[in-house]
Tab-separated table of C-alpha atoms in Angstrom:
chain	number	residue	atom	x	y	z
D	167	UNK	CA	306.135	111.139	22.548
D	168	UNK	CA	302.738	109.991	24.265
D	169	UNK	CA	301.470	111.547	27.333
D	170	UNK	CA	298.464	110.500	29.022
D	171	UNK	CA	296.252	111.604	32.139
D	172	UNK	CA	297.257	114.743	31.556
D	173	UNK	CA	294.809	117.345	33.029
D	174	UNK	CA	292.550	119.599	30.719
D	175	UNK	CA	293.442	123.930	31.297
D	176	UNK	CA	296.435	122.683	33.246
D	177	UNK	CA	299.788	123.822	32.328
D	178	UNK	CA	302.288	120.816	32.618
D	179	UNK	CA	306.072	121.535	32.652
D	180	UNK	CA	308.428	119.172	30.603
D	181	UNK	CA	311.853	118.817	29.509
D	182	UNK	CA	313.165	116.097	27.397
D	183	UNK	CA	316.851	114.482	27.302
D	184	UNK	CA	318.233	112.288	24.268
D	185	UNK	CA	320.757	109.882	26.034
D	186	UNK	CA	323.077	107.838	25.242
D	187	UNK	CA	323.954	104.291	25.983
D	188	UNK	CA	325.122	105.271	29.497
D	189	UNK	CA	322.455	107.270	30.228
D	190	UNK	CA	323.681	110.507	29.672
D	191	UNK	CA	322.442	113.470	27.453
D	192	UNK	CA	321.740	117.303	27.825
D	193	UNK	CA	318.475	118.268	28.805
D	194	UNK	CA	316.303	120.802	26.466
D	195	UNK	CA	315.015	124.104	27.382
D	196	UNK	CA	311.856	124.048	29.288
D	197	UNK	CA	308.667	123.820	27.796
D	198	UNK	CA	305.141	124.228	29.236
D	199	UNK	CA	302.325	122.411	27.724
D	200	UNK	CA	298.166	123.571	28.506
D	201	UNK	CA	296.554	120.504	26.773
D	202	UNK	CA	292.766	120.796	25.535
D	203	UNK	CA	290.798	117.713	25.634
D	204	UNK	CA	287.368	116.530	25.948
D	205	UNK	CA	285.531	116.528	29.103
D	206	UNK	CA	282.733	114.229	29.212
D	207	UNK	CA	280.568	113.488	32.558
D	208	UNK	CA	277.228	111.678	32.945
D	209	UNK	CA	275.382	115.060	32.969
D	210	UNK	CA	276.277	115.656	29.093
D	211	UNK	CA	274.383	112.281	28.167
D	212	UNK	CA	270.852	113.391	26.316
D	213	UNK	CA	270.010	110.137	25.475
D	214	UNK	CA	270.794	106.264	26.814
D	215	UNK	CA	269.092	103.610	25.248
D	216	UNK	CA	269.926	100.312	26.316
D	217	UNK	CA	267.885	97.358	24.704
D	218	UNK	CA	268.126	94.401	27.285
D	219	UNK	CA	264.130	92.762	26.746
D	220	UNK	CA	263.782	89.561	24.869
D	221	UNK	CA	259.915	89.556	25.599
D	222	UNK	CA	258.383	93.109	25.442
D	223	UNK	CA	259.674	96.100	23.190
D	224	UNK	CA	258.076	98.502	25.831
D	225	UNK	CA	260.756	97.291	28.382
D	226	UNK	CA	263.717	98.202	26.409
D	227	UNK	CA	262.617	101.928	24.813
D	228	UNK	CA	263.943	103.465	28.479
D	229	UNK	CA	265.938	106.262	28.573
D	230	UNK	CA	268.767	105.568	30.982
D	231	UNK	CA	269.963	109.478	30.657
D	232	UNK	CA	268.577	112.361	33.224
D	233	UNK	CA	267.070	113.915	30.478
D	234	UNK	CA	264.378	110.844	30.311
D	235	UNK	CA	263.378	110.844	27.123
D	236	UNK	CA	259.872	109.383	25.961
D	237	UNK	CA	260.256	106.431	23.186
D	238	UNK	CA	257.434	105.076	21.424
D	239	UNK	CA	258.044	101.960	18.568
D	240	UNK	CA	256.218	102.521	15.235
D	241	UNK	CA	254.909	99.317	12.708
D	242	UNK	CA	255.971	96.410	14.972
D	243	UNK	CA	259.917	97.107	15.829
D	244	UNK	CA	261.125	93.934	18.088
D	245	UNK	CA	262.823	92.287	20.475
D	246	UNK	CA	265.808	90.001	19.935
D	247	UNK	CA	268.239	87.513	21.475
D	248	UNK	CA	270.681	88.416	18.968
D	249	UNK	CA	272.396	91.136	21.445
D	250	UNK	CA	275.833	93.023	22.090
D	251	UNK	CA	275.508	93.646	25.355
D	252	UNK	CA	273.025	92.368	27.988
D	253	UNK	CA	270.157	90.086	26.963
D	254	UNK	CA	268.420	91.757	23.987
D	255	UNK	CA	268.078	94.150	21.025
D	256	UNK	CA	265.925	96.067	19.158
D	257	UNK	CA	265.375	94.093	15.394
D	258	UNK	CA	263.618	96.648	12.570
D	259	UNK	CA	262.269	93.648	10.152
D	260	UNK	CA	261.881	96.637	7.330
D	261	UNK	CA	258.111	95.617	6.887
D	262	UNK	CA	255.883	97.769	5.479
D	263	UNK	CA	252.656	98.425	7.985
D	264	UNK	CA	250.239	100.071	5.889
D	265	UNK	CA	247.503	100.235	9.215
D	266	UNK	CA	246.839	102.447	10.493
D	267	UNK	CA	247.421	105.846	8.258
D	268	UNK	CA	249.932	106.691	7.492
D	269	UNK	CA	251.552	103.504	6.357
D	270	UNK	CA	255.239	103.733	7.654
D	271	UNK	CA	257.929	100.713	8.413
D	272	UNK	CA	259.208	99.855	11.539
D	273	UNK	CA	260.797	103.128	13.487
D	274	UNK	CA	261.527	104.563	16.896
D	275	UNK	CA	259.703	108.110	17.958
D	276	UNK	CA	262.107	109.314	20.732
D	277	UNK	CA	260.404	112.788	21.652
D	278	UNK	CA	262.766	115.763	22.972
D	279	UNK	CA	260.415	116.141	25.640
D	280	UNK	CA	261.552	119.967	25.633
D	281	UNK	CA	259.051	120.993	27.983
D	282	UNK	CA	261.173	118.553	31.070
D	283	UNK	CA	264.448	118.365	29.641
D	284	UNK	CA	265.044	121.949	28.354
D	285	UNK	CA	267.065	120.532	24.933
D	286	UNK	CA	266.136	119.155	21.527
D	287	UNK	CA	267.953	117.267	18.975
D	288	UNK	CA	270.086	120.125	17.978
D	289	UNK	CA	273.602	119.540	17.562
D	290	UNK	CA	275.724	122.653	19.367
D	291	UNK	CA	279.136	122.911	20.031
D	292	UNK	CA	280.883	119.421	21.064
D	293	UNK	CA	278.804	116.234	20.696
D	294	UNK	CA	278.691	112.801	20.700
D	295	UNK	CA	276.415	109.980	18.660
D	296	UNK	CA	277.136	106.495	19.337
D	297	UNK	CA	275.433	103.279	18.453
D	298	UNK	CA	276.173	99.316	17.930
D	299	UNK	CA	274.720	98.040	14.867
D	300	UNK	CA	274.091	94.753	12.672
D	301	UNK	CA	272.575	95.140	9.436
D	302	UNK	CA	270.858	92.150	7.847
D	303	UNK	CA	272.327	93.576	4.159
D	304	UNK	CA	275.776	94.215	4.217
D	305	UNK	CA	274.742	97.057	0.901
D	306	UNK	CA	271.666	97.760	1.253
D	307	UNK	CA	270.696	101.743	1.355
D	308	UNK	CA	268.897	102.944	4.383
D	309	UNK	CA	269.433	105.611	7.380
D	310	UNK	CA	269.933	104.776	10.810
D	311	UNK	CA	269.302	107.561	12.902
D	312	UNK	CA	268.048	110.873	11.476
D	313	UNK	CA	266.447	114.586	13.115
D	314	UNK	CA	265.056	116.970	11.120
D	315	UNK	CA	263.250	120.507	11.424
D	316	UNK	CA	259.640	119.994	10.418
D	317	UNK	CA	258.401	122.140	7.603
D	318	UNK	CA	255.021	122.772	6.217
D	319	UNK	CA	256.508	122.420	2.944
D	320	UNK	CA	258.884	119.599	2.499
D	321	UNK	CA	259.167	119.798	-1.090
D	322	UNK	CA	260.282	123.709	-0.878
D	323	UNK	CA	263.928	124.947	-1.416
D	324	UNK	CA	266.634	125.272	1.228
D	325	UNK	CA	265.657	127.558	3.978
D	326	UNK	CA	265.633	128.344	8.002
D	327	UNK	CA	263.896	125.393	7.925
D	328	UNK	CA	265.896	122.976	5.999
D	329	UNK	CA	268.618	121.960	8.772
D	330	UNK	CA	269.234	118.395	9.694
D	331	UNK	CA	271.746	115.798	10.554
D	332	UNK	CA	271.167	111.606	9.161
D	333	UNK	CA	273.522	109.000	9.718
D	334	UNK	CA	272.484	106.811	6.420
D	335	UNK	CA	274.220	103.846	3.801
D	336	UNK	CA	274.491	104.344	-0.051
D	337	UNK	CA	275.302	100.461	-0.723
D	338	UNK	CA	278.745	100.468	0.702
D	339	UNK	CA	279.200	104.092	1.515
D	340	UNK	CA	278.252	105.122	4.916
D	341	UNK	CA	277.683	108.959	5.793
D	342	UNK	CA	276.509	111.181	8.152
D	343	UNK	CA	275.877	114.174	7.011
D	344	UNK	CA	274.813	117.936	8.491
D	345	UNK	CA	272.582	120.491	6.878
D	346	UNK	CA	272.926	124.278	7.723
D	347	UNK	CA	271.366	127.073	7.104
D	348	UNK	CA	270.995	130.082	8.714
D	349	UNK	CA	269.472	133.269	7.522
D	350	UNK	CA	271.362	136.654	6.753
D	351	UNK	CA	270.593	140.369	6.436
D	352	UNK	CA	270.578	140.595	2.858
D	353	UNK	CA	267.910	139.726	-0.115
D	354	UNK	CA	267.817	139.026	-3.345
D	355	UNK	CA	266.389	140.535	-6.429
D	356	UNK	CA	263.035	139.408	-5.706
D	357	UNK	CA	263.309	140.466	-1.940
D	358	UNK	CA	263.673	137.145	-0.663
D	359	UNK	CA	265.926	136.372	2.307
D	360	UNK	CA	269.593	134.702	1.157
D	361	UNK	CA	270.311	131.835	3.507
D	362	UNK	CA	274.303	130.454	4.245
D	363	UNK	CA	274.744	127.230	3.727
D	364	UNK	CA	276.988	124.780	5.594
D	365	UNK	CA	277.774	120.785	4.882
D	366	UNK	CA	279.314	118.394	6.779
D	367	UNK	CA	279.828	114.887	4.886
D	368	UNK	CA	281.654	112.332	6.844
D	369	UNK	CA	282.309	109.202	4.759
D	370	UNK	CA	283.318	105.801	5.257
D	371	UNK	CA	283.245	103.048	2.266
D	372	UNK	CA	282.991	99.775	3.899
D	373	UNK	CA	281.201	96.810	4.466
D	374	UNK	CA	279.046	96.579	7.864
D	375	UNK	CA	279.485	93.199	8.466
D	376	UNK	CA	275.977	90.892	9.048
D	377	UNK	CA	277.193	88.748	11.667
D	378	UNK	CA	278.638	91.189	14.317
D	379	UNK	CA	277.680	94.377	15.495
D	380	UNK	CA	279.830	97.104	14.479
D	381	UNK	CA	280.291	100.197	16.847
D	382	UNK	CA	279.805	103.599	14.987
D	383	UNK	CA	280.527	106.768	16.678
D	384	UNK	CA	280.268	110.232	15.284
D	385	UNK	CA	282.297	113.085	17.323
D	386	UNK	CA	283.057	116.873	17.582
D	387	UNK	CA	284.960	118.081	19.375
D	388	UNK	CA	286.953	122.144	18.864
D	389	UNK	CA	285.212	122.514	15.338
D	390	UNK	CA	286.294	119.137	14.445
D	391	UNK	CA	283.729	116.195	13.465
D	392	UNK	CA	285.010	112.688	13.745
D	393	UNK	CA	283.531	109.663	12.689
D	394	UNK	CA	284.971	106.440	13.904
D	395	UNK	CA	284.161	102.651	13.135
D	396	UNK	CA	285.181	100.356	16.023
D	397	UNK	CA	287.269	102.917	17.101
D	398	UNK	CA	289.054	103.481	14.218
D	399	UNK	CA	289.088	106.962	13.191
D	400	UNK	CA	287.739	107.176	9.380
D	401	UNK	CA	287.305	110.473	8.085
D	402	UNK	CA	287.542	113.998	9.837
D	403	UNK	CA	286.528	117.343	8.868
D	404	UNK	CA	286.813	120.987	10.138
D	405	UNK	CA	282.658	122.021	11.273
D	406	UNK	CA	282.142	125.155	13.196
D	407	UNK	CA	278.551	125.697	12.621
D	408	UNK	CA	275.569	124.509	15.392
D	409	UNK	CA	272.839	122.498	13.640
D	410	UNK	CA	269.464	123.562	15.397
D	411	UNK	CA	266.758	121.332	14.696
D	412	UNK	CA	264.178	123.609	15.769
D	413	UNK	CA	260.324	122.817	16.344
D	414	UNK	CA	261.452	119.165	16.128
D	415	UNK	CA	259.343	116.743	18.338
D	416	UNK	CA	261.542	113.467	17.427
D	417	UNK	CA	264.621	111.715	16.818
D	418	UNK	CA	263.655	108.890	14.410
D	419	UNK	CA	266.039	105.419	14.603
D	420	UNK	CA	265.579	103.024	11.826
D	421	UNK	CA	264.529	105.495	8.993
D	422	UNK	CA	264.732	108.770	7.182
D	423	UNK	CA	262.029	111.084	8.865
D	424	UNK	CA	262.464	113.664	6.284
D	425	UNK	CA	261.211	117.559	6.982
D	426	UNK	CA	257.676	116.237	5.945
D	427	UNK	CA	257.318	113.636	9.316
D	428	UNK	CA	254.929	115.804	11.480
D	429	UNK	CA	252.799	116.386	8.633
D	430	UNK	CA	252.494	113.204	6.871
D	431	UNK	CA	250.629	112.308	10.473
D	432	UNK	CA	247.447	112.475	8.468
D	433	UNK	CA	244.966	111.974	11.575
D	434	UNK	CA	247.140	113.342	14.393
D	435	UNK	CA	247.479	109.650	15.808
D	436	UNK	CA	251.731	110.203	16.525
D	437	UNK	CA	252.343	108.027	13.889
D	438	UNK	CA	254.339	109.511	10.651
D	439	UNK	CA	255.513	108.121	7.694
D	440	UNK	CA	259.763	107.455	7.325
D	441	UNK	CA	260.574	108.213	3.822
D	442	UNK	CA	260.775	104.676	1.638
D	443	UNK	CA	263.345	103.066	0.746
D	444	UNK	CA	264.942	104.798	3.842
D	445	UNK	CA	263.834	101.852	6.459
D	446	UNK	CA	266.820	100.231	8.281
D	447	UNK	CA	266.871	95.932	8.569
D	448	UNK	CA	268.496	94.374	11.064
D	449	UNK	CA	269.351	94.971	14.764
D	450	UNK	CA	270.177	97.944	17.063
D	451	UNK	CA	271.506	97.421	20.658
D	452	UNK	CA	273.100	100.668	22.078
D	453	UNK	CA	272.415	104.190	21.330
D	454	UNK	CA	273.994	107.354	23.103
D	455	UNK	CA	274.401	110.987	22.461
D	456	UNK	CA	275.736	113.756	24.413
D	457	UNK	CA	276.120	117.289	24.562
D	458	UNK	CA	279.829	116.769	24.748
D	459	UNK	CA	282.941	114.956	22.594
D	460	UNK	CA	283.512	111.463	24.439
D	461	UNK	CA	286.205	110.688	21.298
D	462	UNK	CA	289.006	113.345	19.888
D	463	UNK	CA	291.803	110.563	19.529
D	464	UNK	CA	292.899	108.977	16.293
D	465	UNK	CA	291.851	105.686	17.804
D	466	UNK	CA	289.909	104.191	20.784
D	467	UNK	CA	288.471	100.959	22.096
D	468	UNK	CA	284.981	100.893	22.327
D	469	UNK	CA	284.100	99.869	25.585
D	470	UNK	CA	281.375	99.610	28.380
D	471	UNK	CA	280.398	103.503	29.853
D	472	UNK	CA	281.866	103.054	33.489
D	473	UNK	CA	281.283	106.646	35.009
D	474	UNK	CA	278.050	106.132	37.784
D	475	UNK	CA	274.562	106.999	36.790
D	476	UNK	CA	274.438	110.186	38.955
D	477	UNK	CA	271.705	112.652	38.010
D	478	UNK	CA	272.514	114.944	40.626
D	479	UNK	CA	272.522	118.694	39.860
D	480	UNK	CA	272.194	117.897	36.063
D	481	UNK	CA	268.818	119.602	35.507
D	482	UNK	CA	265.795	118.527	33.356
D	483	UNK	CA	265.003	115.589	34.617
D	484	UNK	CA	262.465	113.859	37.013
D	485	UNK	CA	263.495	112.814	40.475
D	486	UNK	CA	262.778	109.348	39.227
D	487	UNK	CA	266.055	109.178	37.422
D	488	UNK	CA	267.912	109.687	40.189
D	489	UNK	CA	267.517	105.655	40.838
D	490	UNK	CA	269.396	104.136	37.805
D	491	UNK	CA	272.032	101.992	38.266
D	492	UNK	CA	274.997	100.669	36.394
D	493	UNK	CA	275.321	97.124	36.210
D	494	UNK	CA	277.512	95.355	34.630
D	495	UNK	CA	275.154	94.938	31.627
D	496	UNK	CA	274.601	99.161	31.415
D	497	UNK	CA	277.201	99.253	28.481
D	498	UNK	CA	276.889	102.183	25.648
């Protein structure tokens, strides 16, 4: 039996009759239902990127969130007709741009701006990452959206600084994937610290078709991680531990920044180096995350984010924000 608008902590009294062909039947005993959902308002949104330039990268890398987030475009990322929603898109040509150091291929820098916003790219409790893609390879291998804690040695073993979250394509296979690891009390022989370790791998073998945009949405929501393709729920798995990207200055879309980004930033220009064979081709339209689960269904319709752009009493963010708008072309 399917119930809907129910409300969230409230208990809701029911009692259920099978009837017969008159319309008769004994009740059941009464039973008293407190469902748990998610709750998702405007506040929860950390990021809102909205491509809608076909003439100027620089007027589509706004954040639309309260949180305001600065985005810079590395190695020529561009504009494109060839949209979802609105006018334009962001198109990652996959390029290499060797000039100047470090040589890198086209990328998005989307800084946590911790110092305003009060948040980085960790991923605690409930969350949401959404995103409307079009590959121009329907197997090629490459990441979309990766954030990684920096290290100063990025060929070193798993440590407190190894934790990260990617949403990436082996051919046909695509997976986002979490990397834990926190640090206990013990040692071992040597007297080095013993780290736990925790994995999430959610899968989904597939094609991503080249002539549409396919909407990919990653969930969690009560210690369980969703990930959906056009709203279809593909693969679930139980995930109770908090990935904390810590020291972190950027979320990287069209590549695999790797725990070596900051430092491969040879002359401290902002500019690092996406690992190769990592760089995404083709275009991105829509990109949101939140500190909250917008999906926990089996199934859902992707569709346009309808709830008002109001920044009031959200915290860490400029009065500025306070003046977006939702049009009808402000669609996630």
């Amino acid at each position: 039996i399917l119930v809907q608008d129910l409300v969230n902590d409230q208990p809701h009294i029911f009692r259920i009759a099978a009837v017969n062909c008159a319309g008769t039947g004994e009740f059941s005993t009464t039973g008293i239902l407190t469902p748990i959902g998610p709750s998702h308002t405007y506040c929860d949104i950390k990021l809102f990127m909205q491509p809608n330039s076909t003439t100027t990268p620089a007027d589509s890398l706004v954040d639309h969130s309260c949180r305001e987030k600065t985005i810079n475009e590395m190695a020529n990322v561009q504009v494109s007709t060839q949209s979802k929603f609105g006018l334009g898109s962001l198109y990652f040509n996959g390029v290499y741009d060797a000039l100047p150091t470090p040589g890198t291929y086209p990328h998005l820098q989307i800084n946590h701006n911790s110092g305003t916003t009060g948040d980085d790219w960790s991923l605690l409790g409930d969350f949401t990452i959404e995103m409307w893609v079009r590959p121009s390879s329907s197997t090629h291998s490459d990441t979309l959206i990766s954030a990684y804690t920096q290290s100063d040695d990025p060929e070193g073993g798993m440590d407190e600084n190894s934790n990260y979250w990617r949403l990436f394509r082996t051919s046909t296979v695509l997976t986002f994937r979490a990397i834990v690891s926190e640090s206990t009390d013990e040692t071992d022989e040597y007297g080095a610290p013993i780290f736990n370790y925790g994995t999430l791998n959610l899968n989904y073998t597939g094609v991503l078709p080249t002539g549409e945009y396919t909407n990919i949405a990653i969930s969690r929501f009560n210690n369980t991680a969703r990930l959906y393709i056009n709203g279809d729920l593909k693969d679930k798995k139980e995930f109770d531990k908090n990935v904390s990207i810590t020291g972190a200055g950027y979320l990287i879309v069209g590549g695999n920044q790797g725990p070596g980004y900051d430092i491969s930033d040879t002359f401290g220009i902002g500019r690092g180096a996406i690992q190769a064979g990592s760089e995404y081709v083709g275009y991105i339209d829509d990109i949101m995350i939140s500190d909250s689960a917008r999906f926990a269904r089996t199934n859902f319709v992707p569709e346009k984010y309808s709830n008002p752009a109001d920044c009031n009493d959200c915290g860490g963010y400029t009065t500025a924000s306070t003046l977006a708008s939702v049009s009808d072309e402000f669609i996630p």
